[in-house]
Tab-separated table of C-alpha atoms in Angstrom:
chain	number	residue	atom	x	y	z
V	1	MET	CA	101.860	142.574	91.605
V	2	ALA	CA	102.565	145.856	94.020
V	3	GLN	CA	106.853	146.537	94.640
V	4	SER	CA	107.090	146.166	98.319
V	5	VAL	CA	108.307	149.697	99.931
V	6	GLY	CA	111.469	149.445	101.557
V	7	ILE	CA	113.645	151.132	104.375
V	8	LYS	CA	115.341	152.944	101.095
V	9	ASP	CA	111.830	154.072	100.132
V	10	VAL	CA	111.190	155.170	103.540
V	11	ALA	CA	114.277	157.534	104.191
V	12	ARG	CA	113.374	158.860	100.586
V	13	VAL	CA	110.110	160.261	101.569
V	14	ALA	CA	111.169	161.205	104.846
V	15	GLY	CA	114.053	163.865	103.609
V	16	VAL	CA	116.750	161.518	105.414
V	17	SER	CA	119.388	158.725	105.859
V	18	VAL	CA	118.577	155.243	105.676
V	19	GLY	CA	120.692	155.292	108.942
V	20	THR	CA	118.481	157.565	110.422
V	21	VAL	CA	115.511	155.519	109.425
V	22	SER	CA	116.915	152.375	111.008
V	23	ASN	CA	117.807	154.421	114.621
V	24	VAL	CA	113.848	155.337	114.458
V	25	ILE	CA	113.230	151.569	114.208
V	26	ASN	CA	115.551	150.173	116.470
V	27	ARG	CA	116.821	153.127	118.857
V	28	PRO	CA	114.198	155.763	118.159
V	29	GLU	CA	115.403	157.697	121.602
V	30	THR	CA	119.248	158.378	120.022
V	31	VAL	CA	116.306	160.562	117.080
V	32	ALA	CA	115.020	164.101	116.838
V	33	GLU	CA	111.907	164.549	117.740
V	34	GLU	CA	110.445	165.952	114.885
V	35	THR	CA	112.600	164.132	112.863
V	36	ARG	CA	110.987	160.727	114.283
V	37	ALA	CA	107.844	162.570	113.828
V	38	ARG	CA	108.607	162.041	109.698
V	39	VAL	CA	109.796	159.038	109.822
V	40	LEU	CA	106.484	157.039	110.820
V	41	SER	CA	104.805	160.061	109.024
V	42	ALA	CA	106.656	158.542	105.909
V	43	ILE	CA	106.495	154.902	107.799
V	44	ASP	CA	102.719	155.550	107.899
V	45	ARG	CA	101.867	156.541	104.233
V	46	LEU	CA	103.646	154.100	102.886
V	47	GLY	CA	102.795	151.259	105.029
V	48	TYR	CA	105.859	150.097	105.117
V	49	VAL	CA	106.803	146.887	108.012
V	50	ARG	CA	110.008	145.870	107.775
V	51	SER	CA	111.927	143.059	107.205
V	52	GLU	CA	111.971	140.384	110.351
V	53	SER	CA	112.859	137.461	108.989
V	54	ALA	CA	116.441	140.308	107.799
V	55	ARG	CA	116.338	141.292	111.481
V	56	GLN	CA	116.831	138.019	112.418
V	57	LEU	CA	119.491	136.784	110.223
V	58	ARG	CA	121.215	140.465	111.336
V	59	ALA	CA	120.735	138.855	115.023
V	60	GLY	CA	121.252	135.766	114.493
V	61	ARG	CA	117.893	134.501	116.264
V	62	SER	CA	114.109	134.714	115.739
V	63	ARG	CA	111.971	135.905	117.861
V	64	ILE	CA	109.986	133.309	118.072
V	65	MET	CA	108.870	130.033	119.788
V	66	GLY	CA	108.409	126.825	117.904
V	67	LEU	CA	105.745	124.666	118.988
V	68	LEU	CA	104.770	121.109	118.044
V	69	VAL	CA	101.729	119.404	118.731
V	70	LEU	CA	100.448	116.260	118.195
V	71	ASP	CA	96.719	117.210	116.728
V	72	MET	CA	95.583	120.816	116.385
V	73	GLY	CA	92.477	118.811	116.349
V	74	ASN	CA	92.163	117.864	119.363
V	75	PRO	CA	91.065	120.954	121.789
V	76	PHE	CA	92.900	119.831	124.339
V	77	PHE	CA	96.365	120.700	121.971
V	78	VAL	CA	94.474	124.152	121.054
V	79	ASP	CA	94.878	124.699	124.759
V	80	VAL	CA	98.095	124.228	125.372
V	81	ALA	CA	98.661	126.846	122.188
V	82	ARG	CA	96.879	129.114	124.452
V	83	GLY	CA	99.041	128.220	127.405
V	84	ALA	CA	101.759	128.950	125.690
V	85	GLU	CA	101.377	131.911	123.107
V	86	ARG	CA	99.989	133.704	126.379
V	87	ALA	CA	103.538	133.408	128.423
V	88	ALA	CA	105.561	134.049	124.602
V	89	ARG	CA	103.289	137.318	124.543
V	90	GLN	CA	104.670	138.577	127.872
V	91	ALA	CA	108.265	138.162	127.167
V	92	GLY	CA	107.761	139.232	123.766
V	93	LEU	CA	107.599	136.534	121.081
V	94	GLY	CA	105.827	134.591	119.059
V	95	VAL	CA	104.188	131.374	118.225
V	96	MET	CA	104.839	129.464	115.226
V	97	VAL	CA	102.224	125.761	116.029
V	98	CYS	CA	103.087	123.645	113.859
V	99	ASN	CA	100.808	120.407	113.947
V	100	SER	CA	103.135	116.253	113.233
V	101	ALA	CA	99.292	115.070	112.695
V	102	GLN	CA	100.978	112.216	114.201
V	103	SER	CA	103.070	111.306	111.936
V	104	PRO	CA	106.705	110.551	113.314
V	105	THR	CA	107.505	112.152	108.766
V	106	GLU	CA	106.072	115.480	109.658
V	107	GLU	CA	107.190	115.797	112.990
V	108	ALA	CA	111.004	115.644	111.422
V	109	GLU	CA	109.658	118.116	109.235
V	110	TYR	CA	108.573	120.650	111.422
V	111	LEU	CA	111.782	120.276	113.569
V	112	SER	CA	113.733	120.822	110.382
V	113	LEU	CA	111.918	124.313	109.639
V	114	PHE	CA	112.166	125.250	112.970
V	115	ALA	CA	116.161	124.956	112.645
V	116	GLU	CA	116.347	126.456	109.211
V	117	GLN	CA	113.959	129.292	111.057
V	118	ARG	CA	116.144	129.879	113.585
V	119	VAL	CA	113.546	129.985	116.242
V	120	ARG	CA	114.500	130.815	119.440
V	121	GLY	CA	113.520	127.430	121.020
V	122	VAL	CA	110.417	124.888	120.813
V	123	LEU	CA	107.502	123.367	123.015
V	124	LEU	CA	106.941	119.633	121.468
V	125	THR	CA	104.803	116.930	121.506
V	126	PRO	CA	106.889	113.765	120.414
V	127	ALA	CA	105.124	111.973	117.742
V	128	GLU	CA	107.808	109.306	117.355
V	129	ALA	CA	107.991	106.707	120.132
V	130	THR	CA	111.981	106.346	119.788
V	131	GLY	CA	113.252	108.812	120.166
V	132	ARG	CA	115.267	109.403	117.104
V	133	THR	CA	114.092	112.470	115.550
V	134	VAL	CA	114.440	114.563	118.522
V	135	GLU	CA	118.269	113.392	119.179
V	136	GLN	CA	118.759	114.069	115.684
V	137	PHE	CA	117.240	117.956	116.527
V	138	ARG	CA	119.302	118.378	119.065
V	139	ARG	CA	122.985	118.865	117.848
V	140	HIS	CA	121.154	121.771	116.609
V	141	ASP	CA	122.144	123.469	120.249
V	142	ILE	CA	118.391	124.965	120.099
V	143	PRO	CA	116.616	124.701	123.362
V	144	PHE	CA	112.922	122.748	123.823
V	145	VAL	CA	111.173	121.241	126.110
V	146	LEU	CA	108.633	118.259	125.315
V	147	VAL	CA	105.357	118.645	127.044
V	148	ASP	CA	102.470	116.592	127.584
V	149	ARG	CA	105.924	113.699	127.608
V	150	VAL	CA	108.319	113.273	131.111
V	151	ALA	CA	111.821	113.230	130.241
V	152	GLU	CA	113.346	110.244	130.733
V	153	GLY	CA	116.620	111.501	131.175
V	154	ALA	CA	118.247	115.136	132.559
V	155	THR	CA	118.827	116.622	130.061
V	156	GLU	CA	115.892	118.270	128.904
V	157	CYS	CA	112.828	120.116	130.569
V	158	SER	CA	109.249	118.551	130.936
V	159	VAL	CA	105.588	119.686	131.885
V	160	SER	CA	103.399	116.114	132.200
V	161	VAL	CA	100.515	114.937	134.259
V	162	ASP	CA	100.403	111.994	135.867
V	163	ASP	CA	98.424	109.680	132.905
V	164	VAL	CA	99.220	106.815	135.083
V	165	ASN	CA	97.205	108.079	137.927
V	166	GLY	CA	94.251	109.709	135.571
V	167	GLY	CA	94.340	105.695	134.709
V	168	ALA	CA	93.771	104.730	137.783
V	169	LEU	CA	91.139	107.146	138.410
V	170	ALA	CA	88.971	107.000	135.503
V	171	VAL	CA	89.137	102.424	136.211
V	172	ARG	CA	88.458	102.663	139.872
V	173	HIS	CA	85.567	105.249	139.029
V	174	LEU	CA	83.970	102.262	136.826
V	175	VAL	CA	85.007	99.682	139.319
V	176	GLY	CA	83.136	102.059	141.985
V	177	ALA	CA	80.078	102.024	139.777
V	178	GLY	CA	80.088	97.865	140.091
V	179	HIS	CA	81.292	96.814	136.125
V	180	ARG	CA	83.151	94.151	136.458
V	181	ARG	CA	84.388	94.014	132.330
V	182	ILE	CA	85.544	97.092	131.509
V	183	ALA	CA	87.059	98.830	127.432
V	184	TYR	CA	90.126	100.940	126.962
V	185	VAL	CA	89.997	102.312	123.516
V	186	SER	CA	93.419	103.827	123.476
V	187	GLY	CA	94.703	105.363	120.352
V	188	PRO	CA	98.046	104.304	118.496
V	189	PRO	CA	99.531	101.988	121.885
V	190	ALA	CA	102.956	103.001	120.541
V	191	LEU	CA	102.098	106.475	122.301
V	192	ASN	CA	103.498	107.020	126.101
V	193	GLN	CA	100.416	108.319	126.801
V	194	VAL	CA	98.222	105.736	126.081
V	195	LYS	CA	100.421	103.341	127.431
V	196	ASP	CA	100.899	105.800	130.944
V	197	ARG	CA	96.226	105.260	131.089
V	198	ARG	CA	96.751	101.609	130.022
V	199	GLN	CA	99.438	100.987	132.782
V	200	GLY	CA	97.009	103.351	134.870
V	201	ALA	CA	94.159	101.212	134.361
V	202	LEU	CA	95.419	97.936	135.709
V	203	ARG	CA	95.999	99.437	138.152
V	204	ALA	CA	93.357	100.453	140.081
V	205	LEU	CA	91.946	96.440	138.500
V	206	ASP	CA	94.462	95.182	140.648
V	207	GLU	CA	93.731	97.425	143.675
V	208	ALA	CA	89.877	95.941	143.458
V	209	GLY	CA	91.527	92.602	143.042
V	210	LEU	CA	90.222	91.952	139.401
V	211	PRO	CA	92.440	90.197	136.763
V	212	ALA	CA	94.069	92.102	133.815
V	213	THR	CA	91.804	90.234	131.237
V	214	ALA	CA	88.912	92.032	133.059
V	215	LEU	CA	90.986	95.164	130.477
V	216	HIS	CA	89.356	94.269	127.118
V	217	GLU	CA	91.737	96.404	124.916
V	218	LEU	CA	90.760	98.425	121.561
V	219	PRO	CA	93.665	100.269	120.472
V	220	THR	CA	92.992	102.345	117.569
V	221	GLU	CA	95.089	103.465	114.411
V	222	ARG	CA	94.737	108.112	115.772
V	223	LEU	CA	93.315	109.525	118.008
V	224	ASP	CA	90.452	111.654	116.612
V	225	VAL	CA	86.311	110.886	116.830
V	226	ALA	CA	86.386	108.709	113.399
V	227	ALA	CA	87.947	106.326	115.613
V	228	GLY	CA	86.571	106.470	118.029
V	229	ARG	CA	83.123	105.058	115.383
V	230	ASP	CA	85.384	102.702	114.172
V	231	ALA	CA	85.554	101.548	117.830
V	232	GLY	CA	82.093	101.680	118.849
V	233	ALA	CA	81.080	99.236	116.251
V	234	ARG	CA	84.162	96.426	117.321
V	235	LEU	CA	83.042	97.018	120.235
V	236	LEU	CA	79.016	96.166	119.769
V	237	GLY	CA	80.749	92.668	118.024
V	238	LEU	CA	81.538	91.425	120.825
V	239	ALA	CA	80.573	88.250	122.822
V	240	ASP	CA	81.276	89.512	126.235
V	241	ARG	CA	80.430	92.598	126.115
V	242	PRO	CA	81.430	95.109	128.512
V	243	THR	CA	79.489	97.285	130.422
V	244	ALA	CA	82.204	100.245	130.777
V	245	VAL	CA	84.994	102.155	128.182
V	246	PHE	CA	87.384	104.153	129.042
V	247	CYS	CA	89.036	106.154	126.604
V	248	ALA	CA	92.471	107.351	125.941
V	249	ASN	CA	90.809	110.949	125.171
V	250	ASP	CA	87.831	112.871	125.019
V	251	LEU	CA	87.743	112.992	120.597
V	252	LEU	CA	87.241	108.594	121.402
V	253	ALA	CA	85.411	109.006	123.291
V	254	LEU	CA	82.770	111.445	121.768
V	255	GLY	CA	83.353	109.304	118.707
V	256	LEU	CA	82.248	105.592	120.632
V	257	LEU	CA	78.894	107.561	122.088
V	258	GLN	CA	78.057	108.430	118.260
V	259	SER	CA	78.447	104.928	117.658
V	260	LEU	CA	76.328	103.886	120.765
V	261	TYR	CA	73.788	106.314	120.120
V	262	ALA	CA	72.951	105.554	116.276
V	263	ALA	CA	72.846	100.987	117.000
V	264	GLY	CA	70.393	101.950	120.594
V	265	VAL	CA	73.063	101.448	123.043
V	266	ARG	CA	71.536	103.602	125.858
V	267	VAL	CA	74.437	105.695	127.919
V	268	PRO	CA	75.162	104.611	130.780
V	269	GLU	CA	72.321	102.744	131.184
V	270	ASP	CA	73.673	99.322	128.487
V	271	ILE	CA	77.422	101.117	128.500
V	272	ALA	CA	79.310	103.866	130.690
V	273	ILE	CA	82.076	106.008	129.056
V	274	VAL	CA	84.556	107.942	130.992
V	275	GLY	CA	87.225	110.078	129.275
V	276	TYR	CA	90.684	111.747	129.123
V	277	ASP	CA	91.822	115.566	128.864
V	278	ASP	CA	87.935	116.573	129.264
V	279	ILE	CA	88.119	119.227	126.332
V	280	GLU	CA	85.078	121.622	126.206
V	281	PHE	CA	82.765	119.915	124.012
V	282	ALA	CA	82.668	116.763	126.811
V	283	ALA	CA	80.570	119.075	128.813
V	284	ALA	CA	78.620	119.730	125.692
V	285	ALA	CA	77.527	115.685	124.538
V	286	ALA	CA	74.500	114.787	124.432
V	287	VAL	CA	75.121	112.159	127.069
V	288	PRO	CA	77.737	115.204	129.458
V	289	LEU	CA	80.596	112.792	129.244
V	290	THR	CA	83.044	112.141	132.480
V	291	SER	CA	86.653	112.768	131.965
V	292	VAL	CA	89.957	113.402	133.668
V	293	ARG	CA	90.642	116.624	133.142
V	294	GLN	CA	94.376	117.920	132.365
V	295	PRO	CA	94.477	121.498	133.515
V	296	ALA	CA	96.647	121.536	129.138
V	297	VAL	CA	96.223	125.597	129.791
V	298	THR	CA	98.634	126.137	132.496
V	299	MET	CA	100.772	123.243	130.444
V	300	GLY	CA	101.497	125.033	128.132
V	301	ALA	CA	101.769	127.865	130.000
V	302	LEU	CA	104.421	126.234	132.404
V	303	ALA	CA	106.630	124.259	129.429
V	304	ALA	CA	106.620	127.774	127.589
V	305	GLU	CA	108.209	129.709	130.469
V	306	LEU	CA	110.670	126.744	131.269
V	307	LEU	CA	111.515	127.282	128.171
V	308	LEU	CA	112.304	131.305	128.499
V	309	GLU	CA	114.326	130.250	131.330
V	310	GLU	CA	116.220	127.930	129.577
V	311	ILE	CA	116.909	130.586	126.558
V	312	GLU	CA	117.884	133.446	129.233
V	313	ALA	CA	120.017	131.192	130.802
V	314	ALA	CA	122.041	130.332	126.708
V	315	ASP	CA	122.776	134.230	126.980
V	316	ARG	CA	124.109	134.301	129.722
V	317	PRO	CA	127.683	133.591	130.339
V	318	ASP	CA	128.065	131.069	132.291
V	319	GLY	CA	124.534	129.657	130.604
V	320	GLY	CA	123.540	127.224	133.025
V	321	HIS	CA	120.501	126.216	134.191
V	322	GLU	CA	118.813	123.481	135.484
V	323	HIS	CA	116.138	120.813	133.381
V	324	ARG	CA	113.270	119.732	135.186
V	325	ARG	CA	110.625	117.996	135.545
V	326	VAL	CA	106.823	119.288	136.172
V	327	VAL	CA	104.252	116.360	136.699
V	328	LEU	CA	100.389	117.509	137.099
V	329	GLN	CA	98.326	115.835	138.701
V	330	PRO	CA	95.061	114.793	136.718
V	331	GLU	CA	91.190	115.499	138.070
V	332	LEU	CA	88.157	113.546	137.354
V	333	VAL	CA	85.018	115.061	136.603
V	334	VAL	CA	81.869	113.175	137.034
V	335	ARG	CA	79.093	113.965	134.419
V	336	GLY	CA	76.102	111.919	133.045
V	337	SER	CA	78.049	108.836	131.213
V	338	SER	CA	79.171	106.893	133.863
V	339	LEU	CA	76.475	107.467	136.201
V	340	GLY	CA	74.204	104.200	136.223
V	341	PRO	CA	73.072	101.669	138.003
V	342	ARG	CA	73.861	98.163	138.116
């Protein structure tokens, strides 16, 4: 194994002191141009890379922002990460992206890792429904912002989408198309997003004078394509089959679409489908998917900006920071999967 190159090696090759090399790296304006050029040449020849971890230990803080999401297999969270990374980079920070896989245990482990790495702050989409993991993380005194979740108190910032309105948009559209029996493929019932979208769906039914029993819920353990296929099999086995389905996200809707297609069920003629998130694949599906669009990139960028504001406030003597809850509005994007006559 090749031995790593240290700052002493650079100093020896350049014929200067270790302190001069440190100044070239951290305060180049304090070093004479000729000496600076000699040191940089040595760095280039040796392939020296400074130890960021050592620098962080000396400074007591890192140049990394943590981002912990529910599922990096979902393109929605990839877009959230893109927005966060863009804002962080402009502030000179990198982003460490981690995936809880909707597991409270993995969420707790990654939050512990962030604390160990002394990250500057964390963007978090919680997987643990009770909030216990977040409360435990709070004791580390690391700023954090909730993403795709509304902060319940005034102790942290949050950026979310009005999921109640989003669920209502989806079901109003289906009711307006003449559907009176609608299924909701919901995902894990404990997730706030799932509950809020269900609440919106029920609100739309109530507005139309339809009973809550008009919504047949098909819960799933996960929010992925495989869970959508499983929900499709259960849907096909219902004696009084709904004529439309609202899915809690697009991955569920795409899995459902696969299941119906394999069974010879026509979409939207036999069953209409509406998804949620409007990921890139929604428009490219075999039957283009109607979906409730979330501004994911904007959500990530705004969350990172709020976190940066809090970090900067913590560095000031007064430390003053007013926590804010930003709630964005969703948009219904209508495509072929819901445009059949009733």
